[in-house]
Amino acid sequence: MSTAIVMPKLGMTMKEGTIVEWLKQPGESVSEGEGVAVISSEKLTSEVEAPTDGVLLTIIEEVDNEVEVGKPIGIIGNEKEAESESSQDVREGKDAALEENAPARQEAEVKRKDTNKRIRISPAARKLAQQLRVDTQKVTGTGPNNRITRRDIQAFADMGGEVTEPKVDQETNTIVQPNVQPPDVKGEKLSVMRQTIAKRMQQSLSTTAQLTLHRKAEINALLDFQKDIKKQVMESELDVRLTLTVLIARAVTLSLRDKSFMNAHLIDGKLYLFDEVHLGIATSLDAGLVVPVVKNAERLPLGELAKAISSVTEKARNGQLPGYELTGSTFTISNLGQQGIEYFTPVLNTPETGILGVGTFIEEVTLENENVKTVKKLPLSLTFDHQVLDGAPAGDFLNRVVYYLEHPYLLVL
């Protein structure tokens, strides 16, 4: 009996995924738990595992197709079914999966103007064709049953293919000018990760009311504390790296415990408050940005928190982080201090309520008891969702973070 391979749900907010690559082709044997395809969603790329042993009979969804969670993307059967495509069970399995997946795929069929032949085009390809103003009737499909894919549309456009008649704005009665690159400039397709990030950022800005508060924390005492505790760690021969990011993460975790209204998700108009702090640490990669998550950060003392942050960020940079460690964060920290940035406006990692941006520390000269004193200050930028809370409570939270940073010995209590 055939078994469908379905699009998995990798996170709370995931509604669809994109097929990045098929690791197996029809007719190849697969083992339960073996990777058969690679998908991308919510800033992460993950393998889809075979639900059972058998042979990959059919690929339902091609590369670049966007598929709803729970919808079939392929079918696995036994060797006899692979040998006989006319098997009743296989036919029924395929038909059921294709019928179930029809609303998600919505494969369009249109007649060519000059023949009675039909062309097939995936939703993603049709959308791209509309954006590039490509006449789909002039494109040759390379997918199954001559179906037109996104790659076919992009290749046609890159080769200077003809486009449809220009669109006219009915209100102004003017031609809408397409965003066309000069002929000597070759367009480069965004990577799957970059496309996912772009989609997530656009979704974040379009579904939330984001406001950013800025202020500085005096960190002379914090740096002295860091220096002292590092010395004790070295003398004790402990394998712990207490970076400034770790100390900030501890201050944020304690502040989320004290001001729990910031440790929340807004999903479909409902607010979910969390007792547990699942801390996201924005990590830059060559290909883009990911947010590995330290689960239950509120339970970890300073040394254990340092190890956890080091572990998840190192795995993320090496591409070894499992999907469950890239989802479920309740608050995120983004640090651009190493790039010399002072203040910035971080974008919410939805459905979170807040994200803290950390800049590079700066030196300021102040007058204290008629004496000139140089102090080091750390710029902080808190972006929050104004739908969930107002500026005053958000300011209270940011002030609480500053309080812990300026009283560093509280970080170990």
CSV table of C-alpha atoms in Angstrom, one decimal:
chain,number,residue,atom,x,y,z
A,1,MET,CA,0.0,0.0,0.0
A,2,SER,CA,1.4,3.4,-0.9
A,3,THR,CA,2.2,6.1,1.7
A,4,ALA,CA,2.2,9.9,1.1
A,5,ILE,CA,5.2,12.0,2.0
A,6,VAL,CA,3.7,15.2,3.4
A,7,MET,CA,5.0,18.7,4.0
A,8,PRO,CA,6.0,18.8,7.7
A,9,LYS,CA,5.2,21.6,10.2
A,10,LEU,CA,8.5,22.9,11.5
A,11,GLY,CA,7.3,25.8,13.7
A,12,MET,CA,4.2,27.2,15.3
A,13,THR,CA,3.6,29.8,12.6
A,14,MET,CA,4.6,27.7,9.6
A,15,LYS,CA,1.8,27.4,7.0
A,16,GLU,CA,3.7,26.4,3.9
A,17,GLY,CA,7.1,25.2,2.8
A,18,THR,CA,9.1,25.4,-0.4
A,19,ILE,CA,10.6,22.4,-2.1
A,20,VAL,CA,14.4,23.1,-2.4
A,21,GLU,CA,15.7,19.8,-3.7
A,22,TRP,CA,14.7,16.2,-4.2
A,23,LEU,CA,17.3,13.8,-2.7
A,24,LYS,CA,15.7,10.8,-4.2
A,25,GLN,CA,14.2,10.2,-7.7
A,26,PRO,CA,11.2,8.0,-8.7
A,27,GLY,CA,12.3,4.3,-8.6
A,28,GLU,CA,15.0,4.7,-6.0
A,29,SER,CA,14.7,2.8,-2.7
A,30,VAL,CA,14.3,4.7,0.6
A,31,SER,CA,14.5,3.7,4.2
A,32,GLU,CA,12.3,5.0,7.0
A,33,GLY,CA,13.8,8.1,8.5
A,34,GLU,CA,16.1,8.7,5.4
A,35,GLY,CA,16.0,12.1,3.9
A,36,VAL,CA,14.1,12.2,0.6
A,37,ALA,CA,13.7,16.0,0.0
A,38,VAL,CA,14.9,19.3,1.3
A,39,ILE,CA,12.4,22.1,2.1
A,40,SER,CA,12.8,25.7,3.2
A,41,SER,CA,10.6,27.7,5.6
A,42,GLU,CA,10.9,30.3,8.3
A,43,LYS,CA,14.6,31.0,7.8
A,44,LEU,CA,15.6,27.4,8.0
A,45,THR,CA,16.3,24.5,5.6
A,46,SER,CA,15.4,21.0,6.7
A,47,GLU,CA,15.2,17.5,5.2
A,48,VAL,CA,11.9,15.7,4.9
A,49,GLU,CA,12.3,12.1,6.1
A,50,ALA,CA,10.7,9.0,4.5
A,51,PRO,CA,7.8,7.9,6.7
A,52,THR,CA,8.4,4.2,5.8
A,53,ASP,CA,10.6,1.8,3.9
A,54,GLY,CA,10.0,1.4,0.2
A,55,VAL,CA,10.5,2.9,-3.2
A,56,LEU,CA,9.8,6.5,-4.2
A,57,LEU,CA,7.0,6.1,-6.7
A,58,THR,CA,6.0,9.7,-7.5
A,59,ILE,CA,7.1,13.2,-7.0
A,60,ILE,CA,4.0,15.3,-6.7
A,61,GLU,CA,5.6,18.7,-6.0
A,62,GLU,CA,8.6,19.9,-8.1
A,63,VAL,CA,11.5,22.1,-6.9
A,64,ASP,CA,10.4,25.7,-6.1
A,65,ASN,CA,6.8,24.8,-5.5
A,66,GLU,CA,5.2,26.2,-2.3
A,67,VAL,CA,3.2,23.6,-0.5
A,68,GLU,CA,0.8,23.9,2.4
A,69,VAL,CA,1.7,22.1,5.6
A,70,GLY,CA,0.2,18.6,5.6
A,71,LYS,CA,-0.2,18.3,1.9
A,72,PRO,CA,1.5,15.4,0.0
A,73,ILE,CA,4.7,16.1,-1.9
A,74,GLY,CA,5.5,12.6,-3.0
A,75,ILE,CA,4.4,8.9,-2.7
A,76,ILE,CA,6.3,5.9,-1.4
A,77,GLY,CA,5.3,2.3,-2.2
A,78,ASN,CA,6.8,-1.2,-2.3
A,79,GLU,CA,8.9,-2.7,-5.1
A,80,LYS,CA,6.0,-4.4,-6.8
A,81,GLU,CA,4.2,-1.1,-7.0
A,82,ALA,CA,7.3,0.4,-8.5
A,83,GLU,CA,7.5,-2.3,-11.1
A,84,SER,CA,3.8,-2.0,-12.1
A,85,GLU,CA,2.5,1.5,-12.3
A,86,SER,CA,-0.8,0.0,-13.1
A,87,SER,CA,-1.2,-1.4,-9.6
A,88,GLN,CA,-4.7,-0.4,-8.3
A,89,ASP,CA,-3.2,0.6,-4.9
A,90,VAL,CA,-0.6,2.8,-6.4
A,91,ARG,CA,-3.2,4.5,-8.7
A,92,GLU,CA,-5.6,5.0,-5.9
A,93,GLY,CA,-2.8,6.4,-3.7
A,94,LYS,CA,-1.6,8.8,-6.4
A,95,ASP,CA,-5.1,9.9,-7.3
A,96,ALA,CA,-6.0,10.5,-3.6
A,97,ALA,CA,-2.9,12.5,-3.0
A,98,LEU,CA,-3.2,14.6,-6.1
A,99,GLU,CA,-6.9,15.2,-5.4
A,100,GLU,CA,-6.2,16.2,-1.8
A,101,ASN,CA,-3.4,18.5,-3.0
A,102,ALA,CA,-5.3,20.2,-5.8
A,103,PRO,CA,-6.4,23.3,-3.8
A,104,ALA,CA,-2.8,24.0,-2.7
A,105,ARG,CA,-1.3,23.4,-6.2
A,106,GLN,CA,-4.1,25.0,-8.2
A,107,GLU,CA,-2.3,24.0,-11.3
A,108,ALA,CA,-3.5,26.3,-14.1
A,109,GLU,CA,-4.4,25.0,-17.6
A,110,VAL,CA,-4.8,27.4,-20.5
A,111,LYS,CA,-5.2,26.8,-24.2
A,112,ARG,CA,-2.6,28.1,-26.6
A,113,LYS,CA,-4.0,30.6,-29.1
A,114,ASP,CA,-2.6,28.9,-32.1
A,115,THR,CA,-3.3,25.2,-31.3
A,116,ASN,CA,-5.6,23.1,-29.3
A,117,LYS,CA,-2.8,21.9,-27.0
A,118,ARG,CA,-3.0,22.7,-23.3
A,119,ILE,CA,-0.1,24.0,-21.3
A,120,ARG,CA,0.3,23.5,-17.5
A,121,ILE,CA,1.8,26.0,-15.2
A,122,SER,CA,2.5,25.9,-11.4
A,123,PRO,CA,1.1,28.7,-9.2
A,124,ALA,CA,4.6,29.9,-8.4
A,125,ALA,CA,5.5,30.0,-12.1
A,126,ARG,CA,2.3,31.9,-12.9
A,127,LYS,CA,3.0,34.4,-10.2
A,128,LEU,CA,6.5,35.0,-11.4
A,129,ALA,CA,5.3,35.3,-15.0
A,130,GLN,CA,2.9,38.0,-13.9
A,131,GLN,CA,5.7,39.9,-12.1
A,132,LEU,CA,8.0,39.6,-15.1
A,133,ARG,CA,5.2,40.2,-17.5
A,134,VAL,CA,6.1,37.0,-19.5
A,135,ASP,CA,3.6,35.6,-22.0
A,136,THR,CA,3.3,32.0,-20.7
A,137,GLN,CA,2.0,30.9,-24.1
A,138,LYS,CA,5.4,31.4,-25.5
A,139,VAL,CA,7.3,29.4,-22.8
A,140,THR,CA,8.2,25.8,-23.2
A,141,GLY,CA,7.7,23.8,-20.0
A,142,THR,CA,10.4,21.4,-18.8
A,143,GLY,CA,8.4,19.9,-15.9
A,144,PRO,CA,6.4,16.7,-15.9
A,145,ASN,CA,3.8,16.6,-18.7
A,146,ASN,CA,5.5,19.8,-20.1
A,147,ARG,CA,4.4,21.8,-17.1
A,148,ILE,CA,6.0,25.3,-16.9
A,149,THR,CA,8.0,25.8,-13.8
A,150,ARG,CA,9.5,29.0,-12.2
A,151,ARG,CA,12.8,28.1,-13.7
A,152,ASP,CA,11.3,28.0,-17.2
A,153,ILE,CA,9.8,31.5,-16.6
A,154,GLN,CA,13.0,32.9,-15.2
A,155,ALA,CA,15.1,31.4,-18.1
A,156,PHE,CA,12.7,32.8,-20.7
A,157,ALA,CA,12.9,36.3,-19.1
A,158,ASP,CA,16.7,36.1,-18.8
A,159,MET,CA,17.0,35.3,-22.5
A,160,GLY,CA,15.1,38.5,-23.3
A,161,GLY,CA,11.8,36.8,-24.1
A,162,GLU,CA,8.8,38.8,-25.2
A,163,VAL,CA,6.5,40.2,-22.7
A,164,THR,CA,2.8,40.9,-22.7
A,165,GLU,CA,1.2,44.2,-23.6
A,166,PRO,CA,1.9,47.0,-21.0
A,167,LYS,CA,-0.6,47.5,-18.2
A,168,VAL,CA,-2.5,50.8,-17.9
A,169,ASP,CA,-3.4,52.4,-14.6
A,170,GLN,CA,-7.2,53.0,-15.1
A,171,GLU,CA,-7.2,55.9,-12.6
A,172,THR,CA,-4.4,57.9,-14.1
A,173,ASN,CA,-4.7,56.5,-17.6
A,174,THR,CA,-0.9,56.0,-17.7
A,175,ILE,CA,1.2,53.1,-18.6
A,176,VAL,CA,2.6,51.2,-15.6
A,177,GLN,CA,6.3,51.0,-16.3
A,178,PRO,CA,7.8,47.5,-15.5
A,179,ASN,CA,11.0,47.3,-13.4
A,180,VAL,CA,13.2,46.1,-16.3
A,181,GLN,CA,17.0,45.7,-15.9
A,182,PRO,CA,19.2,47.0,-18.8
A,183,PRO,CA,19.9,44.3,-21.3
A,184,ASP,CA,23.6,44.1,-20.3
A,185,VAL,CA,22.8,43.4,-16.7
A,186,LYS,CA,22.2,39.8,-15.8
A,187,GLY,CA,19.7,39.2,-13.0
A,188,GLU,CA,20.8,36.8,-10.2
A,189,LYS,CA,18.1,34.8,-8.4
A,190,LEU,CA,18.0,35.2,-4.6
A,191,SER,CA,19.1,32.1,-2.7
A,192,VAL,CA,16.3,30.1,-1.0
A,193,MET,CA,17.5,31.3,2.4
A,194,ARG,CA,17.5,35.0,1.2
A,195,GLN,CA,14.0,34.5,-0.3
A,196,THR,CA,12.7,33.1,3.0
A,197,ILE,CA,14.3,35.9,5.0
A,198,ALA,CA,12.8,38.5,2.6
A,199,LYS,CA,9.4,36.9,3.0
A,200,ARG,CA,9.6,36.8,6.8
A,201,MET,CA,10.8,40.4,7.1
A,202,GLN,CA,8.0,41.7,4.8
A,203,GLN,CA,5.4,39.6,6.8
A,204,SER,CA,6.8,41.0,10.1
A,205,LEU,CA,6.6,44.6,9.0
A,206,SER,CA,3.1,44.2,7.4
A,207,THR,CA,1.4,42.4,10.3
A,208,THR,CA,2.8,44.3,13.3
A,209,ALA,CA,3.0,47.9,14.6
A,210,GLN,CA,6.7,48.2,15.3
A,211,LEU,CA,8.2,50.9,17.4
A,212,THR,CA,11.8,51.1,18.6
A,213,LEU,CA,13.1,52.7,21.9
A,214,HIS,CA,16.8,53.6,22.3
A,215,ARG,CA,18.9,54.2,25.4
A,216,LYS,CA,22.4,53.5,26.8
A,217,ALA,CA,23.6,51.5,29.7
A,218,GLU,CA,26.7,52.4,31.6
A,219,ILE,CA,28.9,49.3,31.6
A,220,ASN,CA,32.1,50.1,33.4
A,221,ALA,CA,31.0,47.9,36.3
A,222,LEU,CA,29.9,45.2,33.9
A,223,LEU,CA,33.3,45.1,32.1
A,224,ASP,CA,35.1,45.0,35.5
A,225,PHE,CA,32.8,42.1,36.6
A,226,GLN,CA,33.5,40.3,33.3
A,227,LYS,CA,37.3,40.7,33.7
A,228,ASP,CA,37.2,39.5,37.3
A,229,ILE,CA,35.0,36.5,36.6
A,230,LYS,CA,37.0,35.5,33.5
A,231,LYS,CA,40.1,35.5,35.7
A,232,GLN,CA,38.5,33.2,38.2
A,233,VAL,CA,37.2,30.9,35.4
A,234,MET,CA,40.8,30.6,34.0
A,235,GLU,CA,42.2,29.9,37.5
A,236,SER,CA,39.6,27.2,38.0
A,237,GLU,CA,40.3,25.8,34.5
A,238,LEU,CA,36.6,25.8,33.6
A,239,ASP,CA,35.5,25.6,30.0
A,240,VAL,CA,33.3,28.7,30.0
A,241,ARG,CA,33.4,31.8,27.7
A,242,LEU,CA,31.6,34.7,29.4
A,243,THR,CA,31.3,37.1,26.4
A,244,LEU,CA,29.4,40.4,26.6
A,245,THR,CA,26.6,38.7,24.6
A,246,VAL,CA,26.2,36.1,27.4
A,247,LEU,CA,26.0,38.8,30.1
A,248,ILE,CA,23.4,40.7,28.0
A,249,ALA,CA,21.5,37.5,27.5
A,250,ARG,CA,21.4,36.8,31.2
A,251,ALA,CA,20.2,40.4,31.9
A,252,VAL,CA,17.4,40.0,29.3
A,253,THR,CA,16.4,36.6,30.7
A,254,LEU,CA,16.1,38.0,34.2
A,255,SER,CA,14.2,41.1,32.9
A,256,LEU,CA,11.7,38.8,31.0
A,257,ARG,CA,11.1,37.0,34.3
A,258,ASP,CA,10.4,40.3,36.0
A,259,LYS,CA,8.4,41.9,33.1
A,260,SER,CA,6.7,38.8,31.7
A,261,PHE,CA,4.4,40.9,29.4
A,262,MET,CA,7.3,41.1,27.0
A,263,ASN,CA,7.7,37.3,26.9
A,264,ALA,CA,4.7,36.8,24.6
A,265,HIS,CA,3.5,35.8,21.2
A,266,LEU,CA,0.6,37.5,19.2
A,267,ILE,CA,-1.0,34.9,17.0
A,268,ASP,CA,-4.3,35.4,15.1
A,269,GLY,CA,-5.3,38.1,17.5
A,270,LYS,CA,-4.7,36.1,20.6
A,271,LEU,CA,-1.9,36.9,23.1
A,272,TYR,CA,0.0,34.0,24.6
A,273,LEU,CA,2.2,34.7,27.7
A,274,PHE,CA,5.0,32.3,28.5
A,275,ASP,CA,6.6,31.4,31.8
A,276,GLU,CA,9.6,29.8,30.0
A,277,VAL,CA,12.1,32.0,28.3
A,278,HIS,CA,13.2,30.6,25.0
A,279,LEU,CA,15.9,33.0,23.9
A,280,GLY,CA,16.7,33.5,20.2
A,281,ILE,CA,20.2,34.6,19.4
A,282,ALA,CA,20.4,36.2,15.9
A,283,THR,CA,23.4,34.6,14.1
A,284,SER,CA,24.9,35.9,10.9
A,285,LEU,CA,25.9,33.3,8.2
A,286,ASP,CA,27.5,33.8,4.8
A,287,ALA,CA,24.2,32.9,3.2
A,288,GLY,CA,22.0,35.0,5.5
A,289,LEU,CA,20.7,35.1,9.0
A,290,VAL,CA,19.3,32.4,11.4
A,291,VAL,CA,18.0,32.6,14.9
A,292,PRO,CA,19.1,29.5,17.0
A,293,VAL,CA,17.2,29.2,20.2
A,294,VAL,CA,18.3,28.5,23.8
A,295,LYS,CA,15.4,26.7,25.4
A,296,ASN,CA,14.4,27.4,29.0
A,297,ALA,CA,17.1,30.0,29.5
A,298,GLU,CA,15.5,31.1,32.8
A,299,ARG,CA,16.6,27.7,34.3
A,300,LEU,CA,20.3,28.2,33.3
A,301,PRO,CA,22.9,29.8,35.6
A,302,LEU,CA,25.4,32.1,34.0
A,303,GLY,CA,28.0,29.5,33.2
A,304,GLU,CA,25.4,27.0,31.7
A,305,LEU,CA,23.8,29.8,29.7
A,306,ALA,CA,27.2,30.7,28.2
A,307,LYS,CA,27.7,27.0,27.1
A,308,ALA,CA,24.2,26.8,25.6
A,309,ILE,CA,24.7,30.0,23.6
A,310,SER,CA,28.1,28.9,22.3
A,311,SER,CA,26.7,25.5,21.4
A,312,VAL,CA,23.7,26.6,19.4
A,313,THR,CA,25.5,29.5,17.5
A,314,GLU,CA,28.4,27.2,16.6
A,315,LYS,CA,26.0,24.5,15.3
A,316,ALA,CA,24.1,27.2,13.3
A,317,ARG,CA,27.3,28.4,11.6
A,318,ASN,CA,28.3,24.9,10.8
A,319,GLY,CA,24.8,24.0,9.4
A,320,GLN,CA,24.4,21.3,12.1
A,321,LEU,CA,21.4,22.7,14.0
A,322,PRO,CA,18.2,20.6,13.9
A,323,GLY,CA,15.0,22.4,13.0
A,324,TYR,CA,13.5,22.3,16.6
A,325,GLU,CA,16.4,24.5,17.8
A,326,LEU,CA,15.6,27.2,15.2
A,327,THR,CA,12.0,27.6,16.3
A,328,GLY,CA,9.9,28.5,19.3
A,329,SER,CA,11.8,31.5,20.6
A,330,THR,CA,9.9,33.9,22.8
A,331,PHE,CA,12.3,36.8,22.6
A,332,THR,CA,15.3,37.6,20.4
A,333,ILE,CA,18.7,39.4,20.8
A,334,SER,CA,20.5,40.8,17.8
A,335,ASN,CA,24.0,42.1,18.3
A,336,LEU,CA,25.7,44.3,15.7
A,337,GLY,CA,28.4,45.5,18.1
A,338,GLN,CA,31.2,43.8,16.2
A,339,GLN,CA,30.3,45.7,13.1
A,340,GLY,CA,30.7,49.0,14.9
A,341,ILE,CA,27.0,49.9,14.8
A,342,GLU,CA,25.7,52.0,17.6
A,343,TYR,CA,21.9,52.1,17.2
A,344,PHE,CA,19.6,50.3,14.7
A,345,THR,CA,16.0,49.2,14.5
A,346,PRO,CA,15.8,45.4,14.6
A,347,VAL,CA,12.8,43.9,12.9
A,348,LEU,CA,10.5,41.7,15.1
A,349,ASN,CA,11.0,37.9,14.8
A,350,THR,CA,7.2,37.3,14.7
A,351,PRO,CA,5.1,36.2,16.5
A,352,GLU,CA,7.4,37.6,19.3
A,353,THR,CA,6.5,40.8,21.0
A,354,GLY,CA,10.0,42.2,21.4
A,355,ILE,CA,13.6,42.1,20.1
A,356,LEU,CA,16.6,43.8,21.6
A,357,GLY,CA,19.3,45.3,19.3
A,358,VAL,CA,22.8,45.7,20.8
A,359,GLY,CA,25.3,48.1,19.5
A,360,THR,CA,29.1,48.6,20.0
A,361,PHE,CA,30.0,50.2,23.3
A,362,ILE,CA,31.2,53.8,23.2
A,363,GLU,CA,33.2,56.0,25.6
A,364,GLU,CA,31.8,59.3,26.9
A,365,VAL,CA,33.3,61.9,29.1
A,366,THR,CA,31.3,63.1,32.1
A,367,LEU,CA,31.8,65.4,35.1
A,368,GLU,CA,31.5,63.7,38.5
A,369,ASN,CA,32.2,65.6,41.7
A,370,GLU,CA,34.1,68.2,39.7
A,371,ASN,CA,36.3,65.4,38.3
A,372,VAL,CA,36.4,64.4,34.7
A,373,LYS,CA,35.4,60.7,34.3
A,374,THR,CA,35.4,58.5,31.2
A,375,VAL,CA,32.5,56.0,31.1
A,376,LYS,CA,31.7,53.2,28.7
A,377,LYS,CA,28.2,53.0,27.5
A,378,LEU,CA,26.3,50.3,25.6
A,379,PRO,CA,23.6,51.4,23.1
A,380,LEU,CA,20.4,49.3,23.2
A,381,SER,CA,17.5,49.3,20.8
A,382,LEU,CA,14.3,47.7,21.8
A,383,THR,CA,11.7,47.0,19.0
A,384,PHE,CA,8.3,46.0,20.3
A,385,ASP,CA,4.8,45.4,18.9
A,386,HIS,CA,2.6,48.4,19.7
A,387,GLN,CA,-0.4,46.2,19.2
A,388,VAL,CA,0.5,44.3,22.3
A,389,LEU,CA,1.8,47.0,24.6
A,390,ASP,CA,2.5,50.7,24.8
A,391,GLY,CA,5.7,52.7,25.1
A,392,ALA,CA,5.6,53.0,29.0
A,393,PRO,CA,5.7,49.3,29.8
A,394,ALA,CA,8.2,48.7,26.9
A,395,GLY,CA,10.3,51.4,28.5
A,396,ASP,CA,10.0,49.7,31.9
A,397,PHE,CA,11.4,46.5,30.4
A,398,LEU,CA,14.3,48.3,28.7
A,399,ASN,CA,15.1,50.1,31.9
A,400,ARG,CA,15.1,46.7,33.7
A,401,VAL,CA,17.6,45.3,31.3
A,402,VAL,CA,19.8,48.4,31.9
A,403,TYR,CA,19.5,48.0,35.7
A,404,TYR,CA,20.8,44.4,35.5
A,405,LEU,CA,23.7,45.5,33.2
A,406,GLU,CA,24.6,48.3,35.6
A,407,HIS,CA,24.4,46.0,38.6
A,408,PRO,CA,26.2,43.0,37.2
A,409,TYR,CA,26.6,40.9,40.4
A,410,LEU,CA,22.8,40.4,40.3
A,411,LEU,CA,23.4,38.3,37.1
A,412,VAL,CA,24.8,35.5,39.2
A,413,LEU,CA,22.0,35.4,41.8
